[in-house]
Amino acid sequence: QKPHPTPVRVYGGLRKNLANLREKGFGPGDERFEDLVNRYDAEIVDIDRALEALFNGLEERKVLDRTLFVLTADHGEEFLEHGFLEHAWTLYREATHVPLIMWAKGMQSARYGDPVAHVDLLATLGTLTSVSIPAAELDGRSLFVRDAGGFRYRPRAAPIITELLIRHRSILRSVRQ
């Protein structure tokens, strides 16, 4: 879609002026809000294209068969679901729910709906790559265990602790069981 002629600048004016913009109708249905969402969606399309180029490049170099690919993010984005825009303001699901995608040639495809935590990534990567990491050095635990058929998913048993520590703006903690 064609960009809005006067887009809202997230870092230039949005944070300071959100309340004023909201009073003037900024939100779902407003052209400048929809432009912001469209630009975010365009960034996702760009990432998809970059990932395709990465996979093609790995395949061309004949290293794709030996690659463990992990994709995640540090935060989601808020689009006024709870009155906030962008990220690092709240611990609502839209800000904390991020992708965790793992792929390796021959890995069985599966989708798990359980919440997991970034703290478990190092232990999980150790399990999937057979790199031994002393348990005493890990705060998390592997999301997979080895068994006769390869790897078996193991749901996270411990609560998920989330923190947002921006001293001048937001100091929040949550526990999800």
mmCIF file with all atom_site columns, C-alpha atoms in Angstrom:
data_model
loop_
_atom_site.group_PDB
_atom_site.id
_atom_site.type_symbol
_atom_site.label_atom_id
_atom_site.label_alt_id
_atom_site.label_comp_id
_atom_site.label_asym_id
_atom_site.label_entity_id
_atom_site.label_seq_id
_atom_site.pdbx_PDB_ins_code
_atom_site.Cartn_x
_atom_site.Cartn_y
_atom_site.Cartn_z
_atom_site.occupancy
_atom_site.B_iso_or_equiv
_atom_site.pdbx_formal_charge
_atom_site.auth_seq_id
_atom_site.auth_comp_id
_atom_site.auth_asym_id
_atom_site.auth_atom_id
_atom_site.pdbx_PDB_model_num
ATOM 1   C CA . GLN A 1 1   ? 0.000  0.000   0.000  1.00 0.00 ? 1   GLN A CA 1
ATOM 2   C CA . LYS A 1 2   ? 0.999  3.577   -0.490 1.00 0.00 ? 2   LYS A CA 1
ATOM 3   C CA . PRO A 1 3   ? 2.462  5.168   2.683  1.00 0.00 ? 3   PRO A CA 1
ATOM 4   C CA . HIS A 1 4   ? 0.569  7.926   4.446  1.00 0.00 ? 4   HIS A CA 1
ATOM 5   C CA . PRO A 1 5   ? 1.854  11.386  3.389  1.00 0.00 ? 5   PRO A CA 1
ATOM 6   C CA . THR A 1 6   ? 2.367  12.445  7.029  1.00 0.00 ? 6   THR A CA 1
ATOM 7   C CA . PRO A 1 7   ? 3.204  9.218   8.895  1.00 0.00 ? 7   PRO A CA 1
ATOM 8   C CA . VAL A 1 8   ? 3.423  9.064   12.648 1.00 0.00 ? 8   VAL A CA 1
ATOM 9   C CA . ARG A 1 9   ? 7.061  8.848   13.717 1.00 0.00 ? 9   ARG A CA 1
ATOM 10  C CA . VAL A 1 10  ? 7.330  6.245   16.468 1.00 0.00 ? 10  VAL A CA 1
ATOM 11  C CA . TYR A 1 11  ? 10.495 7.613   18.041 1.00 0.00 ? 11  TYR A CA 1
ATOM 12  C CA . GLY A 1 12  ? 10.049 11.262  17.155 1.00 0.00 ? 12  GLY A CA 1
ATOM 13  C CA . GLY A 1 13  ? 6.578  12.085  18.325 1.00 0.00 ? 13  GLY A CA 1
ATOM 14  C CA . LEU A 1 14  ? 4.460  9.089   19.143 1.00 0.00 ? 14  LEU A CA 1
ATOM 15  C CA . ARG A 1 15  ? 5.676  8.427   22.679 1.00 0.00 ? 15  ARG A CA 1
ATOM 16  C CA . LYS A 1 16  ? 5.335  12.063  23.698 1.00 0.00 ? 16  LYS A CA 1
ATOM 17  C CA . ASN A 1 17  ? 2.045  12.696  21.903 1.00 0.00 ? 17  ASN A CA 1
ATOM 18  C CA . LEU A 1 18  ? 0.093  9.444   22.162 1.00 0.00 ? 18  LEU A CA 1
ATOM 19  C CA . ALA A 1 19  ? -2.557 10.814  24.518 1.00 0.00 ? 19  ALA A CA 1
ATOM 20  C CA . ASN A 1 20  ? -3.089 13.868  22.293 1.00 0.00 ? 20  ASN A CA 1
ATOM 21  C CA . LEU A 1 21  ? -3.223 11.696  19.157 1.00 0.00 ? 21  LEU A CA 1
ATOM 22  C CA . ARG A 1 22  ? -5.751 9.364   20.816 1.00 0.00 ? 22  ARG A CA 1
ATOM 23  C CA . GLU A 1 23  ? -7.993 12.333  21.674 1.00 0.00 ? 23  GLU A CA 1
ATOM 24  C CA . LYS A 1 24  ? -7.982 13.217  17.966 1.00 0.00 ? 24  LYS A CA 1
ATOM 25  C CA . GLY A 1 25  ? -9.074 9.695   16.940 1.00 0.00 ? 25  GLY A CA 1
ATOM 26  C CA . PHE A 1 26  ? -5.729 7.969   16.448 1.00 0.00 ? 26  PHE A CA 1
ATOM 27  C CA . GLY A 1 27  ? -6.363 4.233   16.644 1.00 0.00 ? 27  GLY A CA 1
ATOM 28  C CA . PRO A 1 28  ? -7.847 1.387   14.584 1.00 0.00 ? 28  PRO A CA 1
ATOM 29  C CA . GLY A 1 29  ? -9.588 2.844   11.548 1.00 0.00 ? 29  GLY A CA 1
ATOM 30  C CA . ASP A 1 30  ? -7.527 6.037   11.558 1.00 0.00 ? 30  ASP A CA 1
ATOM 31  C CA . GLU A 1 31  ? -5.424 6.343   8.394  1.00 0.00 ? 31  GLU A CA 1
ATOM 32  C CA . ARG A 1 32  ? -2.181 7.145   10.217 1.00 0.00 ? 32  ARG A CA 1
ATOM 33  C CA . PHE A 1 33  ? -2.669 4.278   12.668 1.00 0.00 ? 33  PHE A CA 1
ATOM 34  C CA . GLU A 1 34  ? -3.379 1.865   9.812  1.00 0.00 ? 34  GLU A CA 1
ATOM 35  C CA . ASP A 1 35  ? -0.274 3.193   8.030  1.00 0.00 ? 35  ASP A CA 1
ATOM 36  C CA . LEU A 1 36  ? 1.781  2.358   11.133 1.00 0.00 ? 36  LEU A CA 1
ATOM 37  C CA . VAL A 1 37  ? 0.396  -1.192  11.184 1.00 0.00 ? 37  VAL A CA 1
ATOM 38  C CA . ASN A 1 38  ? 1.037  -1.569  7.429  1.00 0.00 ? 38  ASN A CA 1
ATOM 39  C CA . ARG A 1 39  ? 4.651  -0.448  7.859  1.00 0.00 ? 39  ARG A CA 1
ATOM 40  C CA . TYR A 1 40  ? 5.107  -2.996  10.652 1.00 0.00 ? 40  TYR A CA 1
ATOM 41  C CA . ASP A 1 41  ? 3.630  -5.702  8.416  1.00 0.00 ? 41  ASP A CA 1
ATOM 42  C CA . ALA A 1 42  ? 6.009  -4.637  5.626  1.00 0.00 ? 42  ALA A CA 1
ATOM 43  C CA . GLU A 1 43  ? 8.930  -5.180  8.001  1.00 0.00 ? 43  GLU A CA 1
ATOM 44  C CA . ILE A 1 44  ? 7.706  -8.735  8.557  1.00 0.00 ? 44  ILE A CA 1
ATOM 45  C CA . VAL A 1 45  ? 7.603  -9.293  4.784  1.00 0.00 ? 45  VAL A CA 1
ATOM 46  C CA . ASP A 1 46  ? 11.181 -7.971  4.568  1.00 0.00 ? 46  ASP A CA 1
ATOM 47  C CA . ILE A 1 47  ? 12.292 -10.440 7.234  1.00 0.00 ? 47  ILE A CA 1
ATOM 48  C CA . ASP A 1 48  ? 10.585 -13.278 5.330  1.00 0.00 ? 48  ASP A CA 1
ATOM 49  C CA . ARG A 1 49  ? 12.524 -12.320 2.193  1.00 0.00 ? 49  ARG A CA 1
ATOM 50  C CA . ALA A 1 50  ? 15.795 -12.070 4.130  1.00 0.00 ? 50  ALA A CA 1
ATOM 51  C CA . LEU A 1 51  ? 15.224 -15.516 5.642  1.00 0.00 ? 51  LEU A CA 1
ATOM 52  C CA . GLU A 1 52  ? 14.547 -16.941 2.199  1.00 0.00 ? 52  GLU A CA 1
ATOM 53  C CA . ALA A 1 53  ? 17.825 -15.432 0.951  1.00 0.00 ? 53  ALA A CA 1
ATOM 54  C CA . LEU A 1 54  ? 19.649 -16.834 3.994  1.00 0.00 ? 54  LEU A CA 1
ATOM 55  C CA . PHE A 1 55  ? 18.301 -20.348 3.440  1.00 0.00 ? 55  PHE A CA 1
ATOM 56  C CA . ASN A 1 56  ? 19.078 -20.161 -0.287 1.00 0.00 ? 56  ASN A CA 1
ATOM 57  C CA . GLY A 1 57  ? 22.614 -18.981 0.493  1.00 0.00 ? 57  GLY A CA 1
ATOM 58  C CA . LEU A 1 58  ? 23.169 -21.780 3.007  1.00 0.00 ? 58  LEU A CA 1
ATOM 59  C CA . GLU A 1 59  ? 21.889 -24.293 0.472  1.00 0.00 ? 59  GLU A CA 1
ATOM 60  C CA . GLU A 1 60  ? 24.125 -22.880 -2.310 1.00 0.00 ? 60  GLU A CA 1
ATOM 61  C CA . ARG A 1 61  ? 27.138 -23.195 -0.003 1.00 0.00 ? 61  ARG A CA 1
ATOM 62  C CA . LYS A 1 62  ? 26.088 -26.749 0.847  1.00 0.00 ? 62  LYS A CA 1
ATOM 63  C CA . VAL A 1 63  ? 25.952 -26.096 4.598  1.00 0.00 ? 63  VAL A CA 1
ATOM 64  C CA . LEU A 1 64  ? 22.179 -26.146 5.085  1.00 0.00 ? 64  LEU A CA 1
ATOM 65  C CA . ASP A 1 65  ? 22.292 -29.856 5.957  1.00 0.00 ? 65  ASP A CA 1
ATOM 66  C CA . ARG A 1 66  ? 24.589 -29.056 8.919  1.00 0.00 ? 66  ARG A CA 1
ATOM 67  C CA . THR A 1 67  ? 22.772 -25.965 10.165 1.00 0.00 ? 67  THR A CA 1
ATOM 68  C CA . LEU A 1 68  ? 20.538 -25.619 13.193 1.00 0.00 ? 68  LEU A CA 1
ATOM 69  C CA . PHE A 1 69  ? 18.422 -22.547 12.621 1.00 0.00 ? 69  PHE A CA 1
ATOM 70  C CA . VAL A 1 70  ? 16.832 -20.738 15.573 1.00 0.00 ? 70  VAL A CA 1
ATOM 71  C CA . LEU A 1 71  ? 14.553 -17.730 15.184 1.00 0.00 ? 71  LEU A CA 1
ATOM 72  C CA . THR A 1 72  ? 13.167 -15.768 18.095 1.00 0.00 ? 72  THR A CA 1
ATOM 73  C CA . ALA A 1 73  ? 12.649 -12.175 19.191 1.00 0.00 ? 73  ALA A CA 1
ATOM 74  C CA . ASP A 1 74  ? 13.108 -10.147 22.338 1.00 0.00 ? 74  ASP A CA 1
ATOM 75  C CA . HIS A 1 75  ? 9.632  -8.595  22.316 1.00 0.00 ? 75  HIS A CA 1
ATOM 76  C CA . GLY A 1 76  ? 6.375  -8.256  20.467 1.00 0.00 ? 76  GLY A CA 1
ATOM 77  C CA . GLU A 1 77  ? 4.623  -5.029  19.546 1.00 0.00 ? 77  GLU A CA 1
ATOM 78  C CA . GLU A 1 78  ? 1.594  -3.362  21.032 1.00 0.00 ? 78  GLU A CA 1
ATOM 79  C CA . PHE A 1 79  ? -0.946 -1.653  18.806 1.00 0.00 ? 79  PHE A CA 1
ATOM 80  C CA . LEU A 1 80  ? -3.253 -0.093  21.417 1.00 0.00 ? 80  LEU A CA 1
ATOM 81  C CA . GLU A 1 81  ? -4.657 -3.438  22.589 1.00 0.00 ? 81  GLU A CA 1
ATOM 82  C CA . HIS A 1 82  ? -4.300 -2.134  26.155 1.00 0.00 ? 82  HIS A CA 1
ATOM 83  C CA . GLY A 1 83  ? -3.780 1.543   25.424 1.00 0.00 ? 83  GLY A CA 1
ATOM 84  C CA . PHE A 1 84  ? -0.068 1.351   24.614 1.00 0.00 ? 84  PHE A CA 1
ATOM 85  C CA . LEU A 1 85  ? 1.825  1.442   21.350 1.00 0.00 ? 85  LEU A CA 1
ATOM 86  C CA . GLU A 1 86  ? 5.142  -0.158  20.350 1.00 0.00 ? 86  GLU A CA 1
ATOM 87  C CA . HIS A 1 87  ? 6.915  -2.126  23.125 1.00 0.00 ? 87  HIS A CA 1
ATOM 88  C CA . ALA A 1 88  ? 8.599  -1.943  26.537 1.00 0.00 ? 88  ALA A CA 1
ATOM 89  C CA . TRP A 1 89  ? 5.562  -0.479  28.276 1.00 0.00 ? 89  TRP A CA 1
ATOM 90  C CA . THR A 1 90  ? 3.670  -3.535  29.518 1.00 0.00 ? 90  THR A CA 1
ATOM 91  C CA . LEU A 1 91  ? 3.911  -7.298  29.998 1.00 0.00 ? 91  LEU A CA 1
ATOM 92  C CA . TYR A 1 92  ? 0.689  -8.104  28.157 1.00 0.00 ? 92  TYR A CA 1
ATOM 93  C CA . ARG A 1 93  ? 0.739  -11.041 25.756 1.00 0.00 ? 93  ARG A CA 1
ATOM 94  C CA . GLU A 1 94  ? 1.182  -8.861  22.660 1.00 0.00 ? 94  GLU A CA 1
ATOM 95  C CA . ALA A 1 95  ? 4.485  -7.613  24.108 1.00 0.00 ? 95  ALA A CA 1
ATOM 96  C CA . THR A 1 96  ? 5.768  -10.915 25.516 1.00 0.00 ? 96  THR A CA 1
ATOM 97  C CA . HIS A 1 97  ? 4.545  -13.542 23.045 1.00 0.00 ? 97  HIS A CA 1
ATOM 98  C CA . VAL A 1 98  ? 7.332  -14.003 20.501 1.00 0.00 ? 98  VAL A CA 1
ATOM 99  C CA . PRO A 1 99  ? 8.191  -16.698 17.978 1.00 0.00 ? 99  PRO A CA 1
ATOM 100 C CA . LEU A 1 100 ? 10.542 -19.543 18.760 1.00 0.00 ? 100 LEU A CA 1
ATOM 101 C CA . ILE A 1 101 ? 11.233 -21.470 15.591 1.00 0.00 ? 101 ILE A CA 1
ATOM 102 C CA . MET A 1 102 ? 13.872 -24.178 15.357 1.00 0.00 ? 102 MET A CA 1
ATOM 103 C CA . TRP A 1 103 ? 14.751 -25.936 12.155 1.00 0.00 ? 103 TRP A CA 1
ATOM 104 C CA . ALA A 1 104 ? 17.334 -28.454 11.054 1.00 0.00 ? 104 ALA A CA 1
ATOM 105 C CA . LYS A 1 105 ? 17.377 -30.791 8.074  1.00 0.00 ? 105 LYS A CA 1
ATOM 106 C CA . GLY A 1 106 ? 15.461 -33.909 9.037  1.00 0.00 ? 106 GLY A CA 1
ATOM 107 C CA . MET A 1 107 ? 13.912 -32.369 12.149 1.00 0.00 ? 107 MET A CA 1
ATOM 108 C CA . GLN A 1 108 ? 10.342 -33.538 12.540 1.00 0.00 ? 108 GLN A CA 1
ATOM 109 C CA . SER A 1 109 ? 7.879  -30.713 12.029 1.00 0.00 ? 109 SER A CA 1
ATOM 110 C CA . ALA A 1 110 ? 5.712  -29.946 15.055 1.00 0.00 ? 110 ALA A CA 1
ATOM 111 C CA . ARG A 1 111 ? 3.973  -27.014 16.648 1.00 0.00 ? 111 ARG A CA 1
ATOM 112 C CA . TYR A 1 112 ? 3.657  -26.691 20.403 1.00 0.00 ? 112 TYR A CA 1
ATOM 113 C CA . GLY A 1 113 ? 1.297  -24.229 22.007 1.00 0.00 ? 113 GLY A CA 1
ATOM 114 C CA . ASP A 1 114 ? 2.925  -24.263 25.425 1.00 0.00 ? 114 ASP A CA 1
ATOM 115 C CA . PRO A 1 115 ? 4.588  -21.090 26.611 1.00 0.00 ? 115 PRO A CA 1
ATOM 116 C CA . VAL A 1 116 ? 8.354  -21.382 26.874 1.00 0.00 ? 116 VAL A CA 1
ATOM 117 C CA . ALA A 1 117 ? 11.069 -19.036 28.093 1.00 0.00 ? 117 ALA A CA 1
ATOM 118 C CA . HIS A 1 118 ? 14.273 -17.695 26.578 1.00 0.00 ? 118 HIS A CA 1
ATOM 119 C CA . VAL A 1 119 ? 16.094 -18.904 29.670 1.00 0.00 ? 119 VAL A CA 1
ATOM 120 C CA . ASP A 1 120 ? 15.656 -22.446 28.291 1.00 0.00 ? 120 ASP A CA 1
ATOM 121 C CA . LEU A 1 121 ? 17.347 -21.729 24.948 1.00 0.00 ? 121 LEU A CA 1
ATOM 122 C CA . LEU A 1 122 ? 20.953 -22.466 25.899 1.00 0.00 ? 122 LEU A CA 1
ATOM 123 C CA . ALA A 1 123 ? 20.086 -25.825 27.464 1.00 0.00 ? 123 ALA A CA 1
ATOM 124 C CA . THR A 1 124 ? 17.892 -26.675 24.465 1.00 0.00 ? 124 THR A CA 1
ATOM 125 C CA . LEU A 1 125 ? 20.641 -25.807 21.974 1.00 0.00 ? 125 LEU A CA 1
ATOM 126 C CA . GLY A 1 126 ? 23.063 -27.947 23.975 1.00 0.00 ? 126 GLY A CA 1
ATOM 127 C CA . THR A 1 127 ? 20.690 -30.914 23.737 1.00 0.00 ? 127 THR A CA 1
ATOM 128 C CA . LEU A 1 128 ? 19.988 -30.466 20.023 1.00 0.00 ? 128 LEU A CA 1
ATOM 129 C CA . THR A 1 129 ? 23.674 -30.082 19.114 1.00 0.00 ? 129 THR A CA 1
ATOM 130 C CA . SER A 1 130 ? 25.019 -32.640 21.623 1.00 0.00 ? 130 SER A CA 1
ATOM 131 C CA . VAL A 1 131 ? 27.164 -29.943 23.233 1.00 0.00 ? 131 VAL A CA 1
ATOM 132 C CA . SER A 1 132 ? 27.559 -30.735 26.909 1.00 0.00 ? 132 SER A CA 1
ATOM 133 C CA . ILE A 1 133 ? 26.778 -27.802 29.178 1.00 0.00 ? 133 ILE A CA 1
ATOM 134 C CA . PRO A 1 134 ? 27.054 -28.438 32.929 1.00 0.00 ? 134 PRO A CA 1
ATOM 135 C CA . ALA A 1 135 ? 23.582 -28.140 34.469 1.00 0.00 ? 135 ALA A CA 1
ATOM 136 C CA . ALA A 1 136 ? 25.002 -26.021 37.287 1.00 0.00 ? 136 ALA A CA 1
ATOM 137 C CA . GLU A 1 137 ? 25.818 -23.317 34.713 1.00 0.00 ? 137 GLU A CA 1
ATOM 138 C CA . LEU A 1 138 ? 22.258 -23.175 33.375 1.00 0.00 ? 138 LEU A CA 1
ATOM 139 C CA . ASP A 1 139 ? 19.253 -21.330 34.712 1.00 0.00 ? 139 ASP A CA 1
ATOM 140 C CA . GLY A 1 140 ? 16.935 -23.047 32.237 1.00 0.00 ? 140 GLY A CA 1
ATOM 141 C CA . ARG A 1 141 ? 16.287 -26.573 31.135 1.00 0.00 ? 141 ARG A CA 1
ATOM 142 C CA . SER A 1 142 ? 16.153 -28.133 27.690 1.00 0.00 ? 142 SER A CA 1
ATOM 143 C CA . LEU A 1 143 ? 12.813 -28.188 25.912 1.00 0.00 ? 143 LEU A CA 1
ATOM 144 C CA . PHE A 1 144 ? 13.804 -31.522 24.359 1.00 0.00 ? 144 PHE A CA 1
ATOM 145 C CA . VAL A 1 145 ? 15.210 -34.812 25.635 1.00 0.00 ? 145 VAL A CA 1
ATOM 146 C CA . ARG A 1 146 ? 16.982 -37.443 23.571 1.00 0.00 ? 146 ARG A CA 1
ATOM 147 C CA . ASP A 1 147 ? 15.227 -40.738 23.111 1.00 0.00 ? 147 ASP A CA 1
ATOM 148 C CA . ALA A 1 148 ? 15.540 -43.693 20.744 1.00 0.00 ? 148 ALA A CA 1
ATOM 149 C CA . GLY A 1 149 ? 13.701 -41.863 17.951 1.00 0.00 ? 149 GLY A CA 1
ATOM 150 C CA . GLY A 1 150 ? 15.751 -38.666 18.180 1.00 0.00 ? 150 GLY A CA 1
ATOM 151 C CA . PHE A 1 151 ? 14.323 -35.872 20.294 1.00 0.00 ? 151 PHE A CA 1
ATOM 152 C CA . ARG A 1 152 ? 11.114 -35.654 22.259 1.00 0.00 ? 152 ARG A CA 1
ATOM 153 C CA . TYR A 1 153 ? 9.550  -32.355 23.309 1.00 0.00 ? 153 TYR A CA 1
ATOM 154 C CA . ARG A 1 154 ? 9.301  -31.799 27.052 1.00 0.00 ? 154 ARG A CA 1
ATOM 155 C CA . PRO A 1 155 ? 6.881  -29.071 28.146 1.00 0.00 ? 155 PRO A CA 1
ATOM 156 C CA . ARG A 1 156 ? 8.226  -26.476 30.539 1.00 0.00 ? 156 ARG A CA 1
ATOM 157 C CA . ALA A 1 157 ? 7.260  -27.333 34.118 1.00 0.00 ? 157 ALA A CA 1
ATOM 158 C CA . ALA A 1 158 ? 8.431  -24.187 35.904 1.00 0.00 ? 158 ALA A CA 1
ATOM 159 C CA . PRO A 1 159 ? 6.589  -20.871 35.901 1.00 0.00 ? 159 PRO A CA 1
ATOM 160 C CA . ILE A 1 160 ? 7.719  -18.232 33.418 1.00 0.00 ? 160 ILE A CA 1
ATOM 161 C CA . ILE A 1 161 ? 9.074  -15.085 35.000 1.00 0.00 ? 161 ILE A CA 1
ATOM 162 C CA . THR A 1 162 ? 9.019  -11.952 32.870 1.00 0.00 ? 162 THR A CA 1
ATOM 163 C CA . GLU A 1 163 ? 10.611 -8.652  33.772 1.00 0.00 ? 163 GLU A CA 1
ATOM 164 C CA . LEU A 1 164 ? 10.580 -5.209  32.242 1.00 0.00 ? 164 LEU A CA 1
ATOM 165 C CA . LEU A 1 165 ? 13.170 -2.987  33.869 1.00 0.00 ? 165 LEU A CA 1
ATOM 166 C CA . ILE A 1 166 ? 13.376 0.493   32.412 1.00 0.00 ? 166 ILE A CA 1
ATOM 167 C CA . ARG A 1 167 ? 14.079 2.572   35.501 1.00 0.00 ? 167 ARG A CA 1
ATOM 168 C CA . HIS A 1 168 ? 12.803 5.879   34.120 1.00 0.00 ? 168 HIS A CA 1
ATOM 169 C CA . ARG A 1 169 ? 9.551  4.421   32.779 1.00 0.00 ? 169 ARG A CA 1
ATOM 170 C CA . SER A 1 170 ? 8.509  0.867   33.635 1.00 0.00 ? 170 SER A CA 1
ATOM 171 C CA . ILE A 1 171 ? 9.557  -1.607  36.284 1.00 0.00 ? 171 ILE A CA 1
ATOM 172 C CA . LEU A 1 172 ? 7.250  -4.594  35.929 1.00 0.00 ? 172 LEU A CA 1
ATOM 173 C CA . ARG A 1 173 ? 7.400  -8.293  36.781 1.00 0.00 ? 173 ARG A CA 1
ATOM 174 C CA . SER A 1 174 ? 5.022  -11.142 36.071 1.00 0.00 ? 174 SER A CA 1
ATOM 175 C CA . VAL A 1 175 ? 4.836  -14.839 36.847 1.00 0.00 ? 175 VAL A CA 1
ATOM 176 C CA . ARG A 1 176 ? 2.959  -17.105 34.470 1.00 0.00 ? 176 ARG A CA 1
ATOM 177 C CA . GLN A 1 177 ? 2.068  -20.592 35.650 1.00 0.00 ? 177 GLN A CA 1
#
